Amino acid sequence: MNQSTLFLVNSFMLGLGLSMDAFSVSIVNGLNEPNMRKKKAVLIAAVYAFFQAIMPLAGWFLTHSFLTVFTMFEPVIPWIALALLLFIGIKMILTGRAPDEQSETDSSICLSGRLLVMQGLATSIDALSVGFTIAGYGVASALVCSLIIAVVTFAVCLTGVLIGKRAGVILAGKANIMGGAVLIAIGLEIFLTGIQR
């Protein structure tokens, strides 16, 4: 396998690995809003793709510029992800437990722009560490790698939203509670994996 092919395969696998948390959250978003429009599903996938691309680049930049600062910041990353996902997960569970008279708009609060950005940050912040992995790349290679990660994440997350939408129709009222529990579990997984490094 030549260097170019190996680079592409590594970048693809990196994208696949990094997108798994975002994939799970995408399913939750689909569960939460089974009647979601395609435009919104594409937007969700695009937000996750953006953050998954930007974080490794930020990590790459930090390792080339402020290695000491980045090393000091790294232990805090799992705590930030846990806090963000706990906040969103608890909010979803509380929304799901509220009386049935609540309007549809109340349950879609979980998918507001602000919370979507928080989800994007929470599921991608551990990708900052990938900056160490790609630290040997030049600027062009780091950009291409990040672009491949973004494309893979977009495809994976769009699939996740569509799977969630289908399941959401079946699960109806239980979707918020289930989704919130999944987000909390993802937050704990990111946290426990992060502090063991």
PDB file of C-alpha atoms in Angstrom, residues 96-182:
ATOM      1  CA  GLY A  96     -39.935  13.692  28.401  1.00  0.00           C
ATOM      2  CA  ARG A  97     -41.354  13.363  31.921  1.00  0.00           C
ATOM      3  CA  ALA A  98     -43.423  16.558  31.633  1.00  0.00           C
ATOM      4  CA  PRO A  99     -47.203  16.249  31.158  1.00  0.00           C
ATOM      5  CA  ASP A 100     -48.492  15.056  27.766  1.00  0.00           C
ATOM      6  CA  GLU A 101     -50.308  18.344  27.178  1.00  0.00           C
ATOM      7  CA  GLN A 102     -46.969  19.960  26.285  1.00  0.00           C
ATOM      8  CA  SER A 103     -46.838  21.101  22.721  1.00  0.00           C
ATOM      9  CA  GLU A 104     -44.599  19.651  20.029  1.00  0.00           C
ATOM     10  CA  THR A 105     -42.453  22.759  20.177  1.00  0.00           C
ATOM     11  CA  ASP A 106     -41.539  22.015  23.793  1.00  0.00           C
ATOM     12  CA  SER A 107     -39.986  18.666  22.893  1.00  0.00           C
ATOM     13  CA  SER A 108     -37.984  20.190  20.048  1.00  0.00           C
ATOM     14  CA  ILE A 109     -36.256  22.591  22.461  1.00  0.00           C
ATOM     15  CA  CYS A 110     -33.563  19.911  22.701  1.00  0.00           C
ATOM     16  CA  LEU A 111     -32.715  20.543  19.045  1.00  0.00           C
ATOM     17  CA  SER A 112     -32.353  24.318  19.216  1.00  0.00           C
ATOM     18  CA  GLY A 113     -29.303  25.873  17.597  1.00  0.00           C
ATOM     19  CA  ARG A 114     -27.613  26.507  20.942  1.00  0.00           C
ATOM     20  CA  LEU A 115     -28.042  22.934  22.164  1.00  0.00           C
ATOM     21  CA  LEU A 116     -27.015  21.528  18.797  1.00  0.00           C
ATOM     22  CA  VAL A 117     -23.745  23.485  19.027  1.00  0.00           C
ATOM     23  CA  MET A 118     -23.278  22.183  22.588  1.00  0.00           C
ATOM     24  CA  GLN A 119     -23.807  18.628  21.328  1.00  0.00           C
ATOM     25  CA  GLY A 120     -21.326  19.232  18.516  1.00  0.00           C
ATOM     26  CA  LEU A 121     -18.724  20.503  20.994  1.00  0.00           C
ATOM     27  CA  ALA A 122     -19.351  17.748  23.531  1.00  0.00           C
ATOM     28  CA  THR A 123     -19.027  14.914  21.009  1.00  0.00           C
ATOM     29  CA  SER A 124     -15.979  16.361  19.268  1.00  0.00           C
ATOM     30  CA  ILE A 125     -13.901  17.917  22.039  1.00  0.00           C
ATOM     31  CA  ASP A 126     -11.967  14.683  22.589  1.00  0.00           C
ATOM     32  CA  ALA A 127     -10.913  14.944  18.910  1.00  0.00           C
ATOM     33  CA  LEU A 128      -8.549  17.719  20.031  1.00  0.00           C
ATOM     34  CA  SER A 129      -6.232  14.899  21.089  1.00  0.00           C
ATOM     35  CA  VAL A 130      -6.078  13.764  17.462  1.00  0.00           C
ATOM     36  CA  GLY A 131      -3.855  16.831  16.999  1.00  0.00           C
ATOM     37  CA  PHE A 132      -1.094  14.708  18.538  1.00  0.00           C
ATOM     38  CA  THR A 133      -1.794  11.889  16.090  1.00  0.00           C
ATOM     39  CA  ILE A 134      -1.548  14.140  13.042  1.00  0.00           C
ATOM     40  CA  ALA A 135       1.176  16.396  14.453  1.00  0.00           C
ATOM     41  CA  GLY A 136       3.665  15.058  11.885  1.00  0.00           C
ATOM     42  CA  TYR A 137       1.472  16.166   8.963  1.00  0.00           C
ATOM     43  CA  GLY A 138       2.145  19.315   6.996  1.00  0.00           C
ATOM     44  CA  VAL A 139      -0.565  21.995   6.720  1.00  0.00           C
ATOM     45  CA  ALA A 140      -2.053  20.563   3.488  1.00  0.00           C
ATOM     46  CA  SER A 141      -2.174  16.981   4.821  1.00  0.00           C
ATOM     47  CA  ALA A 142      -3.763  18.122   8.119  1.00  0.00           C
ATOM     48  CA  LEU A 143      -6.440  20.033   6.146  1.00  0.00           C
ATOM     49  CA  VAL A 144      -7.173  17.070   3.848  1.00  0.00           C
ATOM     50  CA  CYS A 145      -7.333  14.698   6.834  1.00  0.00           C
ATOM     51  CA  SER A 146      -9.799  17.022   8.595  1.00  0.00           C
ATOM     52  CA  LEU A 147     -11.892  17.306   5.431  1.00  0.00           C
ATOM     53  CA  ILE A 148     -12.093  13.501   5.141  1.00  0.00           C
ATOM     54  CA  ILE A 149     -13.085  13.300   8.832  1.00  0.00           C
ATOM     55  CA  ALA A 150     -15.836  15.886   8.145  1.00  0.00           C
ATOM     56  CA  VAL A 151     -17.213  13.990   5.126  1.00  0.00           C
ATOM     57  CA  VAL A 152     -17.239  10.666   7.000  1.00  0.00           C
ATOM     58  CA  THR A 153     -18.865  12.273  10.061  1.00  0.00           C
ATOM     59  CA  PHE A 154     -21.514  13.953   7.905  1.00  0.00           C
ATOM     60  CA  ALA A 155     -22.500  10.644   6.241  1.00  0.00           C
ATOM     61  CA  VAL A 156     -22.461   8.701   9.528  1.00  0.00           C
ATOM     62  CA  CYS A 157     -24.500  11.327  11.421  1.00  0.00           C
ATOM     63  CA  LEU A 158     -27.083  11.793   8.679  1.00  0.00           C
ATOM     64  CA  THR A 159     -27.585   8.022   8.764  1.00  0.00           C
ATOM     65  CA  GLY A 160     -27.916   8.224  12.567  1.00  0.00           C
ATOM     66  CA  VAL A 161     -30.619  10.907  12.401  1.00  0.00           C
ATOM     67  CA  LEU A 162     -32.596   8.871   9.845  1.00  0.00           C
ATOM     68  CA  ILE A 163     -32.344   5.711  11.989  1.00  0.00           C
ATOM     69  CA  GLY A 164     -33.489   7.717  15.029  1.00  0.00           C
ATOM     70  CA  LYS A 165     -36.439   9.212  13.135  1.00  0.00           C
ATOM     71  CA  ARG A 166     -37.680   5.753  12.189  1.00  0.00           C
ATOM     72  CA  ALA A 167     -37.328   4.454  15.731  1.00  0.00           C
ATOM     73  CA  GLY A 168     -38.844   7.683  17.112  1.00  0.00           C
ATOM     74  CA  VAL A 169     -42.113   7.068  15.263  1.00  0.00           C
ATOM     75  CA  ILE A 170     -42.353   3.661  16.963  1.00  0.00           C
ATOM     76  CA  LEU A 171     -41.267   4.840  20.436  1.00  0.00           C
ATOM     77  CA  ALA A 172     -43.273   8.084  20.381  1.00  0.00           C
ATOM     78  CA  GLY A 173     -43.520   9.619  23.910  1.00  0.00           C
ATOM     79  CA  LYS A 174     -40.623   7.632  25.398  1.00  0.00           C
ATOM     80  CA  ALA A 175     -38.073   9.093  22.938  1.00  0.00           C
ATOM     81  CA  ASN A 176     -37.023  12.080  25.087  1.00  0.00           C
ATOM     82  CA  ILE A 177     -36.377   9.979  28.190  1.00  0.00           C
ATOM     83  CA  MET A 178     -34.531   7.301  26.227  1.00  0.00           C
ATOM     84  CA  GLY A 179     -32.553   9.910  24.308  1.00  0.00           C
ATOM     85  CA  GLY A 180     -31.561  11.759  27.478  1.00  0.00           C
ATOM     86  CA  ALA A 181     -30.384   8.525  29.078  1.00  0.00           C
ATOM     87  CA  VAL A 182     -28.294   7.719  25.987  1.00  0.00           C
TER      88      VAL A 182
END
